[in-house]
Amino acid sequence: MPRRQVVAPSIRSAEIAAWGNDCWLELPGCTKVGTEDDHIVPHAHGGKDTVPNLRRACKHCNASRQDRVLYGYGCRLHMIVCPPGSCDREAVDYIAQHAKPSDCLLYTSPSPRDS
């Protein structure tokens, strides 16, 4: 099977600018420095080379994860983590556009004590 193409340098630059270069998986044995592009939805499962779907990972963590998905055990869970009161509208819109009717979507507002 031929090796697929690497992520375009312009996409990698935007990925690092958006998410940083630290390993996002931090599995046991992690070296902490992102040296490879890791697809949140793996390429083998239809994941695209886009900034929202890419994060940097160390070689150890990326090889350990392989093409396993982070969802698929009952339903897909989309989560946006951001500081209270500053939810990223672009992320919410992206999820709304790509969610399937069977997906579980949970939107919450911070409690007053979190402000």
mmCIF file of C-alpha atoms in Angstrom:
data_model
loop_
_atom_site.group_PDB
_atom_site.id
_atom_site.type_symbol
_atom_site.label_atom_id
_atom_site.label_comp_id
_atom_site.label_asym_id
_atom_site.label_seq_id
_atom_site.Cartn_x
_atom_site.Cartn_y
_atom_site.Cartn_z
ATOM 1 C CA MET A 1 0.000 0.000 0.000
ATOM 2 C CA PRO A 2 1.532 3.338 -0.974
ATOM 3 C CA ARG A 3 2.236 5.854 1.735
ATOM 4 C CA ARG A 4 -0.210 8.736 1.599
ATOM 5 C CA GLN A 5 0.936 12.303 1.157
ATOM 6 C CA VAL A 6 2.093 14.377 4.093
ATOM 7 C CA VAL A 7 0.144 17.378 5.354
ATOM 8 C CA ALA A 8 0.822 20.493 3.286
ATOM 9 C CA PRO A 9 3.316 22.870 4.955
ATOM 10 C CA SER A 10 0.784 25.729 4.921
ATOM 11 C CA ILE A 11 -1.789 23.599 6.770
ATOM 12 C CA ARG A 12 0.857 22.425 9.260
ATOM 13 C CA SER A 13 1.871 26.047 9.944
ATOM 14 C CA ALA A 14 -1.764 27.019 10.554
ATOM 15 C CA GLU A 15 -2.219 23.932 12.776
ATOM 16 C CA ILE A 16 0.785 24.834 14.933
ATOM 17 C CA ALA A 17 -0.322 28.479 15.103
ATOM 18 C CA ALA A 18 -3.805 27.411 16.237
ATOM 19 C CA TRP A 19 -3.000 24.552 18.619
ATOM 20 C CA GLY A 20 0.718 24.745 19.428
ATOM 21 C CA ASN A 21 3.434 22.131 18.996
ATOM 22 C CA ASP A 22 3.025 20.143 22.223
ATOM 23 C CA CYS A 23 1.827 16.532 21.993
ATOM 24 C CA TRP A 24 -1.938 16.622 22.511
ATOM 25 C CA LEU A 25 -2.337 12.919 23.382
ATOM 26 C CA GLU A 26 0.102 12.643 26.321
ATOM 27 C CA LEU A 27 -0.121 8.837 26.459
ATOM 28 C CA PRO A 28 2.213 6.911 28.811
ATOM 29 C CA GLY A 29 5.717 7.299 27.395
ATOM 30 C CA CYS A 30 4.960 10.644 25.735
ATOM 31 C CA THR A 31 7.964 12.805 24.844
ATOM 32 C CA LYS A 32 5.747 15.977 25.006
ATOM 33 C CA VAL A 33 7.090 17.521 21.757
ATOM 34 C CA GLY A 34 4.822 17.293 18.715
ATOM 35 C CA THR A 35 6.904 15.986 15.835
ATOM 36 C CA GLU A 36 4.052 14.563 13.729
ATOM 37 C CA ASP A 37 0.592 15.544 12.558
ATOM 38 C CA ASP A 38 -2.159 13.486 14.198
ATOM 39 C CA HIS A 39 -5.686 13.377 12.793
ATOM 40 C CA ILE A 40 -8.438 13.584 15.415
ATOM 41 C CA VAL A 41 -10.641 11.644 13.003
ATOM 42 C CA PRO A 42 -8.017 9.350 11.455
ATOM 43 C CA HIS A 43 -7.369 9.546 7.734
ATOM 44 C CA ALA A 44 -8.415 5.866 7.465
ATOM 45 C CA HIS A 45 -11.854 6.829 8.828
ATOM 46 C CA GLY A 46 -12.400 9.760 6.468
ATOM 47 C CA GLY A 47 -10.548 12.441 8.418
ATOM 48 C CA LYS A 48 -9.253 15.323 6.338
ATOM 49 C CA ASP A 49 -6.030 17.318 6.401
ATOM 50 C CA THR A 50 -7.670 20.400 7.930
ATOM 51 C CA VAL A 51 -6.645 22.550 10.877
ATOM 52 C CA PRO A 52 -9.742 21.597 12.950
ATOM 53 C CA ASN A 53 -8.916 17.888 12.451
ATOM 54 C CA LEU A 54 -5.163 18.054 13.110
ATOM 55 C CA ARG A 55 -3.096 18.283 16.270
ATOM 56 C CA ARG A 56 0.618 17.771 16.841
ATOM 57 C CA ALA A 57 1.677 14.539 18.544
ATOM 58 C CA CYS A 58 4.998 12.980 19.478
ATOM 59 C CA LYS A 59 6.087 9.974 17.417
ATOM 60 C CA HIS A 60 5.446 7.590 20.340
ATOM 61 C CA CYS A 61 1.849 8.712 20.955
ATOM 62 C CA ASN A 62 0.967 8.918 17.255
ATOM 63 C CA ALA A 63 2.286 5.380 16.658
ATOM 64 C CA SER A 64 0.520 4.078 19.782
ATOM 65 C CA ARG A 65 -2.837 5.500 18.723
ATOM 66 C CA GLN A 66 -2.510 4.336 15.081
ATOM 67 C CA ASP A 67 -5.885 4.768 13.361
ATOM 68 C CA ARG A 68 -8.070 4.310 16.419
ATOM 69 C CA VAL A 69 -10.947 6.719 16.723
ATOM 70 C CA LEU A 70 -11.701 8.701 19.853
ATOM 71 C CA TYR A 71 -15.410 8.033 19.420
ATOM 72 C CA GLY A 72 -17.548 5.224 18.100
ATOM 73 C CA TYR A 73 -18.675 3.385 21.203
ATOM 74 C CA GLY A 74 -22.380 4.193 21.076
ATOM 75 C CA CYS A 75 -22.440 7.794 19.883
ATOM 76 C CA ARG A 76 -20.101 10.548 18.837
ATOM 77 C CA LEU A 77 -19.521 13.234 21.428
ATOM 78 C CA HIS A 78 -18.460 16.666 20.226
ATOM 79 C CA MET A 79 -16.903 18.793 22.933
ATOM 80 C CA ILE A 80 -15.731 22.365 22.860
ATOM 81 C CA VAL A 81 -13.571 23.335 25.807
ATOM 82 C CA CYS A 82 -13.018 27.043 26.314
ATOM 83 C CA PRO A 83 -12.899 29.544 29.152
ATOM 84 C CA PRO A 84 -16.282 30.479 30.644
ATOM 85 C CA GLY A 85 -18.127 33.060 28.598
ATOM 86 C CA SER A 86 -15.807 32.881 25.595
ATOM 87 C CA CYS A 87 -17.140 29.960 23.544
ATOM 88 C CA ASP A 88 -15.658 29.866 20.071
ATOM 89 C CA ARG A 89 -18.528 30.565 17.660
ATOM 90 C CA GLU A 90 -16.540 29.114 14.744
ATOM 91 C CA ALA A 91 -16.172 25.786 16.558
ATOM 92 C CA VAL A 92 -19.873 25.668 17.465
ATOM 93 C CA ASP A 93 -20.845 26.411 13.853
ATOM 94 C CA TYR A 94 -18.431 23.738 12.551
ATOM 95 C CA ILE A 95 -19.930 21.088 14.823
ATOM 96 C CA ALA A 96 -23.501 22.073 13.934
ATOM 97 C CA GLN A 97 -22.707 21.787 10.227
ATOM 98 C CA HIS A 98 -20.992 18.385 10.523
ATOM 99 C CA ALA A 99 -23.122 16.654 13.150
ATOM 100 C CA LYS A 100 -25.224 13.688 12.150
ATOM 101 C CA PRO A 101 -28.845 13.412 13.357
ATOM 102 C CA SER A 102 -27.791 10.603 15.721
ATOM 103 C CA ASP A 103 -24.950 12.604 17.318
ATOM 104 C CA CYS A 104 -25.238 13.793 20.882
ATOM 105 C CA LEU A 105 -24.676 17.552 21.067
ATOM 106 C CA LEU A 106 -24.417 19.197 24.441
ATOM 107 C CA TYR A 107 -24.208 22.977 24.792
ATOM 108 C CA THR A 108 -23.763 24.398 28.258
ATOM 109 C CA SER A 109 -23.410 27.838 29.725
ATOM 110 C CA PRO A 110 -21.084 28.585 32.624
ATOM 111 C CA SER A 111 -22.646 28.910 36.029
ATOM 112 C CA PRO A 112 -22.538 32.385 37.698
ATOM 113 C CA ARG A 113 -19.871 31.183 40.123
ATOM 114 C CA ASP A 114 -17.529 30.466 37.164
ATOM 115 C CA SER A 115 -17.561 34.107 36.059
#
